[in-house]
Amino acid sequence: MKAIIAYLRIVSFVLLLFLVIPLLIVVYKTPLAPYYNRACFKIFCFIIGMKTRVIKGKIEKKGNTLIVSNHASYLDIFGLGSKFLVNFISKEDVKKWPIFGLLATFGNTVYISRNKMKAMKEVDFMEKELEKRKIPVVVFPEGTSTDGNEVLPFKSSLFAMFENQFGKKIDNPIMVQPISIAYVYEGKKKLSDEERHNYAWYIKEQTLGEHLFNVLKHTPFTMEVIVHDPVDITKFKDRKELAKYCY
Protein backbone atom coordinates (compact mmCIF):
# COMPACT_ATOMS: atom_id res chain seq x y z
CA MET A 1 0.00 0.00 0.00
CA LYS A 2 2.83 2.41 0.87
CA ALA A 3 4.41 1.76 -2.54
CA ILE A 4 1.14 2.56 -4.33
CA ILE A 5 0.78 5.84 -2.42
CA ALA A 6 4.41 6.65 -3.25
CA TYR A 7 3.77 6.10 -6.98
CA LEU A 8 0.66 8.30 -6.87
CA ARG A 9 2.62 11.07 -5.16
CA ILE A 10 5.37 10.86 -7.78
CA VAL A 11 2.85 11.09 -10.63
CA SER A 12 1.25 14.13 -8.96
CA PHE A 13 4.67 15.67 -8.42
CA VAL A 14 5.67 15.25 -12.08
CA LEU A 15 2.35 16.62 -13.35
CA LEU A 16 2.76 19.65 -11.11
CA LEU A 17 6.24 20.28 -12.50
CA PHE A 18 4.82 20.62 -16.02
CA LEU A 19 2.38 23.24 -14.71
CA VAL A 20 4.89 25.10 -12.53
CA ILE A 21 7.96 25.44 -14.76
CA PRO A 22 6.50 27.64 -17.57
CA LEU A 23 5.28 30.31 -15.14
CA LEU A 24 8.47 29.97 -13.09
CA ILE A 25 10.42 31.00 -16.19
CA VAL A 26 8.05 33.95 -16.76
CA VAL A 27 8.34 35.41 -13.24
CA TYR A 28 12.08 34.71 -12.99
CA LYS A 29 13.92 37.90 -11.90
CA THR A 30 10.66 39.78 -11.25
CA PRO A 31 9.43 41.01 -7.83
CA LEU A 32 6.82 38.24 -7.92
CA ALA A 33 9.43 35.45 -8.06
CA PRO A 34 9.97 34.94 -4.28
CA TYR A 35 6.22 34.66 -3.66
CA TYR A 36 5.67 32.30 -6.56
CA ASN A 37 8.62 30.17 -5.46
CA ARG A 38 7.24 29.86 -1.94
CA ALA A 39 3.80 28.92 -3.28
CA CYS A 40 5.40 26.21 -5.42
CA PHE A 41 7.36 24.85 -2.45
CA LYS A 42 4.16 24.76 -0.38
CA ILE A 43 2.37 22.74 -3.06
CA PHE A 44 5.36 20.39 -3.50
CA CYS A 45 5.44 19.80 0.26
CA PHE A 46 1.72 19.08 0.32
CA ILE A 47 2.09 16.50 -2.45
CA ILE A 48 5.03 14.69 -0.83
CA GLY A 49 3.44 14.86 2.63
CA MET A 50 6.03 17.16 4.23
CA LYS A 51 5.26 19.58 7.05
CA THR A 52 7.65 22.23 8.37
CA ARG A 53 7.22 23.61 11.85
CA VAL A 54 9.15 26.51 13.38
CA ILE A 55 9.41 25.83 17.11
CA LYS A 56 11.46 28.86 18.09
CA GLY A 57 12.54 32.25 16.70
CA LYS A 58 11.83 34.36 13.62
CA ILE A 59 13.72 34.66 10.34
CA GLU A 60 15.00 38.09 9.33
CA LYS A 61 12.85 39.28 6.44
CA LYS A 62 15.21 41.82 4.93
CA GLY A 63 17.88 41.35 2.27
CA ASN A 64 21.61 41.39 2.95
CA THR A 65 21.00 38.51 5.39
CA LEU A 66 22.76 35.15 5.31
CA ILE A 67 20.84 32.23 6.84
CA VAL A 68 23.23 29.45 7.93
CA SER A 69 21.77 25.95 8.26
CA ASN A 70 22.78 22.33 8.77
CA HIS A 71 21.91 20.03 5.87
CA ALA A 72 20.41 16.54 5.53
CA SER A 73 19.02 16.47 1.97
CA TYR A 74 17.28 18.42 -0.80
CA LEU A 75 14.13 18.14 1.34
CA ASP A 76 15.61 20.85 3.58
CA ILE A 77 15.20 23.26 0.65
CA PHE A 78 11.56 22.25 0.12
CA GLY A 79 10.78 22.76 3.80
CA LEU A 80 12.60 26.08 4.24
CA GLY A 81 11.35 27.36 0.89
CA SER A 82 7.74 26.61 1.84
CA LYS A 83 8.01 28.39 5.18
CA PHE A 84 10.15 31.45 4.42
CA LEU A 85 10.72 33.94 1.60
CA VAL A 86 14.34 32.97 0.89
CA ASN A 87 16.76 32.14 -1.90
CA PHE A 88 19.51 29.53 -1.65
CA ILE A 89 23.24 29.29 -2.24
CA SER A 90 24.22 26.00 -3.83
CA LYS A 91 27.19 24.26 -5.40
CA GLU A 92 27.47 24.57 -9.17
CA ASP A 93 26.84 20.84 -9.65
CA VAL A 94 23.15 21.28 -8.80
CA LYS A 95 22.66 23.08 -12.13
CA LYS A 96 23.15 19.73 -13.87
CA TRP A 97 20.57 17.81 -11.82
CA PRO A 98 17.61 16.72 -13.95
CA ILE A 99 14.51 18.88 -13.28
CA PHE A 100 15.74 20.00 -9.85
CA GLY A 101 18.58 21.93 -11.50
CA LEU A 102 16.09 23.78 -13.68
CA LEU A 103 13.90 24.56 -10.66
CA ALA A 104 16.92 25.80 -8.72
CA THR A 105 18.14 28.05 -11.53
CA PHE A 106 14.78 29.68 -12.20
CA GLY A 107 14.18 29.83 -8.44
CA ASN A 108 17.02 32.40 -8.32
CA THR A 109 19.56 30.11 -6.65
CA VAL A 110 23.04 31.60 -6.27
CA TYR A 111 25.65 29.11 -7.49
CA ILE A 112 29.17 28.91 -6.10
CA SER A 113 32.14 26.98 -7.44
CA ARG A 114 34.36 24.46 -5.65
CA ASN A 115 37.19 25.52 -7.93
CA LYS A 116 39.50 27.83 -5.93
CA MET A 117 40.27 30.13 -8.87
CA LYS A 118 36.59 30.59 -9.68
CA ALA A 119 35.71 31.00 -6.01
CA MET A 120 38.14 33.91 -5.67
CA LYS A 121 36.32 35.75 -8.46
CA GLU A 122 32.98 35.18 -6.71
CA VAL A 123 33.82 37.30 -3.67
CA ASP A 124 32.63 40.64 -5.09
CA PHE A 125 29.77 38.95 -6.89
CA MET A 126 28.39 37.40 -3.68
CA GLU A 127 28.55 40.64 -1.71
CA LYS A 128 26.67 42.48 -4.44
CA GLU A 129 24.12 39.67 -4.70
CA LEU A 130 23.32 39.79 -0.99
CA GLU A 131 23.07 43.58 -1.06
CA LYS A 132 20.66 43.73 -3.97
CA ARG A 133 18.40 40.82 -2.97
CA LYS A 134 15.45 41.91 -0.88
CA ILE A 135 15.10 38.56 0.90
CA PRO A 136 17.58 36.43 2.90
CA VAL A 137 19.79 33.81 1.27
CA VAL A 138 20.32 30.34 2.80
CA VAL A 139 23.70 28.55 2.81
CA PHE A 140 24.55 25.01 4.00
CA PRO A 141 28.19 25.25 5.17
CA GLU A 142 28.66 21.57 5.97
CA GLY A 143 29.37 21.30 2.26
CA THR A 144 27.46 18.00 2.02
CA SER A 145 24.39 16.26 3.39
CA THR A 146 24.50 14.01 6.47
CA ASP A 147 22.57 11.06 7.90
CA GLY A 148 20.19 13.46 9.63
CA ASN A 149 21.48 12.71 13.12
CA GLU A 150 24.80 14.54 13.21
CA VAL A 151 25.96 18.00 12.19
CA LEU A 152 29.38 18.13 10.54
CA PRO A 153 31.75 21.01 11.35
CA PHE A 154 30.92 24.00 9.16
CA LYS A 155 33.48 24.76 6.46
CA SER A 156 34.86 28.23 7.00
CA SER A 157 35.89 28.39 3.33
CA LEU A 158 32.25 29.07 2.43
CA PHE A 159 32.47 32.34 4.37
CA ALA A 160 35.68 33.46 2.63
CA MET A 161 33.61 35.51 0.19
CA PHE A 162 32.83 37.93 3.04
CA GLU A 163 36.44 38.26 4.18
CA ASN A 164 36.58 42.05 3.77
CA GLN A 165 33.73 42.57 6.29
CA PHE A 166 35.20 40.75 9.29
CA GLY A 167 36.16 43.10 12.12
CA LYS A 168 35.46 46.20 10.02
CA LYS A 169 33.24 49.21 10.62
CA ILE A 170 31.07 49.43 7.52
CA ASP A 171 27.62 50.66 6.57
CA ASN A 172 24.94 48.04 6.02
CA PRO A 173 26.98 44.96 7.03
CA ILE A 174 25.75 41.46 6.30
CA MET A 175 23.60 39.94 9.04
CA VAL A 176 24.15 36.24 9.77
CA GLN A 177 21.35 34.14 11.24
CA PRO A 178 21.97 30.47 12.15
CA ILE A 179 19.10 27.96 12.09
CA SER A 180 18.91 24.30 13.11
CA ILE A 181 16.74 21.76 11.30
CA ALA A 182 15.81 18.17 12.10
CA TYR A 183 13.38 15.53 10.84
CA VAL A 184 11.34 14.66 13.91
CA TYR A 185 8.07 12.90 13.11
CA GLU A 186 6.56 10.39 10.69
CA GLY A 187 2.88 11.04 11.16
CA LYS A 188 2.55 11.43 14.93
CA LYS A 189 5.32 8.98 15.73
CA LYS A 190 8.65 10.40 16.83
CA LEU A 191 11.49 9.21 14.62
CA SER A 192 14.34 7.11 15.94
CA ASP A 193 17.89 7.84 14.80
CA GLU A 194 17.67 4.98 12.31
CA GLU A 195 14.28 6.07 10.94
CA ARG A 196 15.63 9.59 10.39
CA HIS A 197 17.94 8.11 7.74
CA ASN A 198 14.91 7.75 5.44
CA TYR A 199 14.85 11.51 4.88
CA ALA A 200 18.59 12.16 4.67
CA TRP A 201 20.20 11.73 1.25
CA TYR A 202 23.77 10.85 2.12
CA ILE A 203 24.38 7.45 0.48
CA LYS A 204 26.37 8.07 -2.72
CA GLU A 205 25.10 4.90 -4.39
CA GLN A 206 21.46 5.99 -3.97
CA THR A 207 20.08 8.03 -6.86
CA LEU A 208 17.83 11.04 -6.37
CA GLY A 209 14.85 9.10 -7.73
CA GLU A 210 15.49 6.13 -5.43
CA HIS A 211 15.75 8.39 -2.41
CA LEU A 212 12.58 10.33 -3.25
CA PHE A 213 10.62 7.10 -3.77
CA ASN A 214 11.80 5.82 -0.39
CA VAL A 215 10.80 9.13 1.26
CA LEU A 216 7.32 8.88 -0.23
CA LYS A 217 6.85 5.49 1.43
CA HIS A 218 7.37 7.17 4.81
CA THR A 219 4.89 10.04 4.79
CA PRO A 220 3.59 12.31 6.16
CA PHE A 221 6.68 13.61 7.93
CA THR A 222 7.64 16.75 9.82
CA MET A 223 10.80 18.87 9.78
CA GLU A 224 11.33 21.18 12.75
CA VAL A 225 13.25 24.44 12.60
CA ILE A 226 14.88 26.41 15.41
CA VAL A 227 15.75 29.97 14.40
CA HIS A 228 18.59 31.59 16.35
CA ASP A 229 19.23 35.30 16.81
CA PRO A 230 20.86 37.22 13.91
CA VAL A 231 24.31 38.75 14.41
CA ASP A 232 26.31 41.41 12.58
CA ILE A 233 29.10 39.74 10.54
CA THR A 234 31.56 42.53 11.50
CA LYS A 235 31.49 41.24 15.09
CA PHE A 236 33.71 38.33 14.02
CA LYS A 237 37.45 38.64 13.49
CA ASP A 238 37.58 36.04 10.69
CA ARG A 239 35.68 33.32 8.85
CA LYS A 240 36.78 30.56 11.23
CA GLU A 241 35.31 32.38 14.20
CA LEU A 242 32.05 32.85 12.28
CA ALA A 243 31.90 29.16 11.28
CA LYS A 244 32.49 28.11 14.89
CA TYR A 245 29.74 30.46 16.14
CA CYS A 246 27.18 29.19 13.62
CA TYR A 247 28.07 25.56 14.33
PDB file of N, CA, C and O in Angstrom, residues 142-172:
ATOM      1  N   GLU A 142      28.035  22.881   5.776  1.00  0.00           N
ATOM      2  CA  GLU A 142      28.657  21.568   5.974  1.00  0.00           C
ATOM      3  C   GLU A 142      29.303  21.105   4.664  1.00  0.00           C
ATOM      4  O   GLU A 142      30.198  20.264   4.675  1.00  0.00           O
ATOM      5  N   GLY A 143      28.799  21.643   3.563  1.00  0.00           N
ATOM      6  CA  GLY A 143      29.374  21.295   2.261  1.00  0.00           C
ATOM      7  C   GLY A 143      28.865  19.994   1.694  1.00  0.00           C
ATOM      8  O   GLY A 143      29.178  19.611   0.573  1.00  0.00           O
ATOM      9  N   THR A 144      28.034  19.270   2.462  1.00  0.00           N
ATOM     10  CA  THR A 144      27.458  18.003   2.018  1.00  0.00           C
ATOM     11  C   THR A 144      26.260  17.705   2.898  1.00  0.00           C
ATOM     12  O   THR A 144      26.013  18.399   3.888  1.00  0.00           O
ATOM     13  N   SER A 145      25.508  16.673   2.542  1.00  0.00           N
ATOM     14  CA  SER A 145      24.391  16.260   3.392  1.00  0.00           C
ATOM     15  C   SER A 145      24.873  15.191   4.373  1.00  0.00           C
ATOM     16  O   SER A 145      25.910  14.564   4.157  1.00  0.00           O
ATOM     17  N   THR A 146      24.116  14.987   5.453  1.00  0.00           N
ATOM     18  CA  THR A 146      24.504  14.014   6.475  1.00  0.00           C
ATOM     19  C   THR A 146      23.402  12.963   6.651  1.00  0.00           C
ATOM     20  O   THR A 146      22.404  12.977   5.928  1.00  0.00           O
ATOM     21  N   ASP A 147      23.570  12.099   7.648  1.00  0.00           N
ATOM     22  CA  ASP A 147      22.572  11.058   7.897  1.00  0.00           C
ATOM     23  C   ASP A 147      21.367  11.571   8.676  1.00  0.00           C
ATOM     24  O   ASP A 147      20.466  10.819   9.026  1.00  0.00           O
ATOM     25  N   GLY A 148      21.327  12.874   8.942  1.00  0.00           N
ATOM     26  CA  GLY A 148      20.194  13.465   9.635  1.00  0.00           C
ATOM     27  C   GLY A 148      20.300  13.465  11.142  1.00  0.00           C
ATOM     28  O   GLY A 148      19.481  14.070  11.828  1.00  0.00           O
ATOM     29  N   ASN A 149      21.323  12.784  11.670  1.00  0.00           N
ATOM     30  CA  ASN A 149      21.485  12.710  13.123  1.00  0.00           C
ATOM     31  C   ASN A 149      22.655  13.533  13.641  1.00  0.00           C
ATOM     32  O   ASN A 149      22.680  13.914  14.807  1.00  0.00           O
ATOM     33  N   GLU A 150      23.625  13.773  12.787  1.00  0.00           N
ATOM     34  CA  GLU A 150      24.797  14.538  13.209  1.00  0.00           C
ATOM     35  C   GLU A 150      24.941  15.800  12.364  1.00  0.00           C
ATOM     36  O   GLU A 150      24.413  15.878  11.257  1.00  0.00           O
ATOM     37  N   VAL A 151      25.643  16.764  12.916  1.00  0.00           N
ATOM     38  CA  VAL A 151      25.961  17.998  12.188  1.00  0.00           C
ATOM     39  C   VAL A 151      27.476  18.048  12.035  1.00  0.00           C
ATOM     40  O   VAL A 151      28.206  18.037  13.029  1.00  0.00           O
ATOM     41  N   LEU A 152      27.943  18.070  10.798  1.00  0.00           N
ATOM     42  CA  LEU A 152      29.375  18.128  10.536  1.00  0.00           C
ATOM     43  C   LEU A 152      29.901  19.539  10.811  1.00  0.00           C
ATOM     44  O   LEU A 152      29.144  20.515  10.706  1.00  0.00           O
ATOM     45  N   PRO A 153      31.175  19.668  11.155  1.00  0.00           N
ATOM     46  CA  PRO A 153      31.746  21.012  11.348  1.00  0.00           C
ATOM     47  C   PRO A 153      31.538  21.863  10.095  1.00  0.00           C
ATOM     48  O   PRO A 153      31.703  21.383   8.977  1.00  0.00           O
ATOM     49  N   PHE A 154      31.158  23.108  10.294  1.00  0.00           N
ATOM     50  CA  PHE A 154      30.920  23.999   9.161  1.00  0.00           C
ATOM     51  C   PHE A 154      32.242  24.402   8.522  1.00  0.00           C
ATOM     52  O   PHE A 154      33.202  24.739   9.218  1.00  0.00           O
ATOM     53  N   LYS A 155      32.262  24.388   7.197  1.00  0.00           N
ATOM     54  CA  LYS A 155      33.478  24.756   6.459  1.00  0.00           C
ATOM     55  C   LYS A 155      33.612  26.275   6.390  1.00  0.00           C
ATOM     56  O   LYS A 155      32.777  26.950   5.786  1.00  0.00           O
ATOM     57  N   SER A 156      34.666  26.777   6.981  1.00  0.00           N
ATOM     58  CA  SER A 156      34.859  28.231   7.002  1.00  0.00           C
ATOM     59  C   SER A 156      35.129  28.787   5.608  1.00  0.00           C
ATOM     60  O   SER A 156      34.916  29.974   5.354  1.00  0.00           O
ATOM     61  N   SER A 157      35.570  27.933   4.691  1.00  0.00           N
ATOM     62  CA  SER A 157      35.889  28.390   3.329  1.00  0.00           C
ATOM     63  C   SER A 157      34.664  28.993   2.640  1.00  0.00           C
ATOM     64  O   SER A 157      34.784  29.862   1.775  1.00  0.00           O
ATOM     65  N   LEU A 158      33.466  28.546   3.035  1.00  0.00           N
ATOM     66  CA  LEU A 158      32.247  29.072   2.431  1.00  0.00           C
ATOM     67  C   LEU A 158      31.945  30.503   2.871  1.00  0.00           C
ATOM     68  O   LEU A 158      31.109  31.181   2.297  1.00  0.00           O
ATOM     69  N   PHE A 159      32.641  30.958   3.916  1.00  0.00           N
ATOM     70  CA  PHE A 159      32.471  32.337   4.373  1.00  0.00           C
ATOM     71  C   PHE A 159      33.601  33.242   3.875  1.00  0.00           C
ATOM     72  O   PHE A 159      33.625  34.433   4.196  1.00  0.00           O
ATOM     73  N   ALA A 160      34.528  32.675   3.113  1.00  0.00           N
ATOM     74  CA  ALA A 160      35.681  33.458   2.634  1.00  0.00           C
ATOM     75  C   ALA A 160      35.238  34.615   1.741  1.00  0.00           C
ATOM     76  O   ALA A 160      35.925  35.629   1.643  1.00  0.00           O
ATOM     77  N   MET A 161      34.103  34.467   1.095  1.00  0.00           N
ATOM     78  CA  MET A 161      33.613  35.509   0.190  1.00  0.00           C
ATOM     79  C   MET A 161      33.232  36.797   0.918  1.00  0.00           C
ATOM     80  O   MET A 161      33.020  37.830   0.292  1.00  0.00           O
ATOM     81  N   PHE A 162      33.166  36.739   2.264  1.00  0.00           N
ATOM     82  CA  PHE A 162      32.832  37.931   3.040  1.00  0.00           C
ATOM     83  C   PHE A 162      34.026  38.419   3.865  1.00  0.00           C
ATOM     84  O   PHE A 162      33.876  39.135   4.845  1.00  0.00           O
ATOM     85  N   GLU A 163      35.212  38.005   3.435  1.00  0.00           N
ATOM     86  CA  GLU A 163      36.444  38.264   4.183  1.00  0.00           C
ATOM     87  C   GLU A 163      36.659  39.752   4.499  1.00  0.00           C
ATOM     88  O   GLU A 163      37.147  40.110   5.565  1.00  0.00           O
ATOM     89  N   ASN A 164      36.290  40.618   3.561  1.00  0.00           N
ATOM     90  CA  ASN A 164      36.578  42.045   3.773  1.00  0.00           C
ATOM     91  C   ASN A 164      35.578  42.743   4.703  1.00  0.00           C
ATOM     92  O   ASN A 164      35.638  43.957   4.877  1.00  0.00           O
ATOM     93  N   GLN A 165      34.659  41.968   5.327  1.00  0.00           N
ATOM     94  CA  GLN A 165      33.726  42.566   6.290  1.00  0.00           C
ATOM     95  C   GLN A 165      34.062  42.203   7.734  1.00  0.00           C
ATOM     96  O   GLN A 165      33.574  42.849   8.655  1.00  0.00           O
ATOM     97  N   PHE A 166      34.889  41.180   7.930  1.00  0.00           N
ATOM     98  CA  PHE A 166      35.198  40.750   9.295  1.00  0.00           C
ATOM     99  C   PHE A 166      35.975  41.821  10.061  1.00  0.00           C
ATOM    100  O   PHE A 166      36.991  42.334   9.586  1.00  0.00           O
ATOM    101  N   GLY A 167      35.464  42.159  11.247  1.00  0.00           N
ATOM    102  CA  GLY A 167      36.161  43.101  12.123  1.00  0.00           C
ATOM    103  C   GLY A 167      36.226  44.526  11.622  1.00  0.00           C
ATOM    104  O   GLY A 167      36.991  45.338  12.148  1.00  0.00           O
ATOM    105  N   LYS A 168      35.420  44.855  10.594  1.00  0.00           N
ATOM    106  CA  LYS A 168      35.458  46.202  10.017  1.00  0.00           C
ATOM    107  C   LYS A 168      34.243  47.015  10.461  1.00  0.00           C
ATOM    108  O   LYS A 168      33.213  46.468  10.830  1.00  0.00           O
ATOM    109  N   LYS A 169      34.372  48.317  10.397  1.00  0.00           N
ATOM    110  CA  LYS A 169      33.241  49.212  10.620  1.00  0.00           C
ATOM    111  C   LYS A 169      32.741  49.664   9.258  1.00  0.00           C
ATOM    112  O   LYS A 169      33.388  50.467   8.587  1.00  0.00           O
ATOM    113  N   ILE A 170      31.607  49.112   8.850  1.00  0.00           N
ATOM    114  CA  ILE A 170      31.072  49.434   7.524  1.00  0.00           C
ATOM    115  C   ILE A 170      29.579  49.696   7.619  1.00  0.00           C
ATOM    116  O   ILE A 170      28.910  49.262   8.556  1.00  0.00           O
ATOM    117  N   ASP A 171      29.058  50.411   6.635  1.00  0.00           N
ATOM    118  CA  ASP A 171      27.620  50.656   6.566  1.00  0.00           C
ATOM    119  C   ASP A 171      26.926  49.425   5.989  1.00  0.00           C
ATOM    120  O   ASP A 171      27.449  48.772   5.081  1.00  0.00           O
ATOM    121  N   ASN A 172      25.757  49.140   6.523  1.00  0.00           N
ATOM    122  CA  ASN A 172      24.935  48.039   6.015  1.00  0.00           C
ATOM    123  C   ASN A 172      25.704  46.708   5.939  1.00  0.00           C
ATOM    124  O   ASN A 172      25.792  46.092   4.870  1.00  0.00           O
TER     125      ASN A 172
END
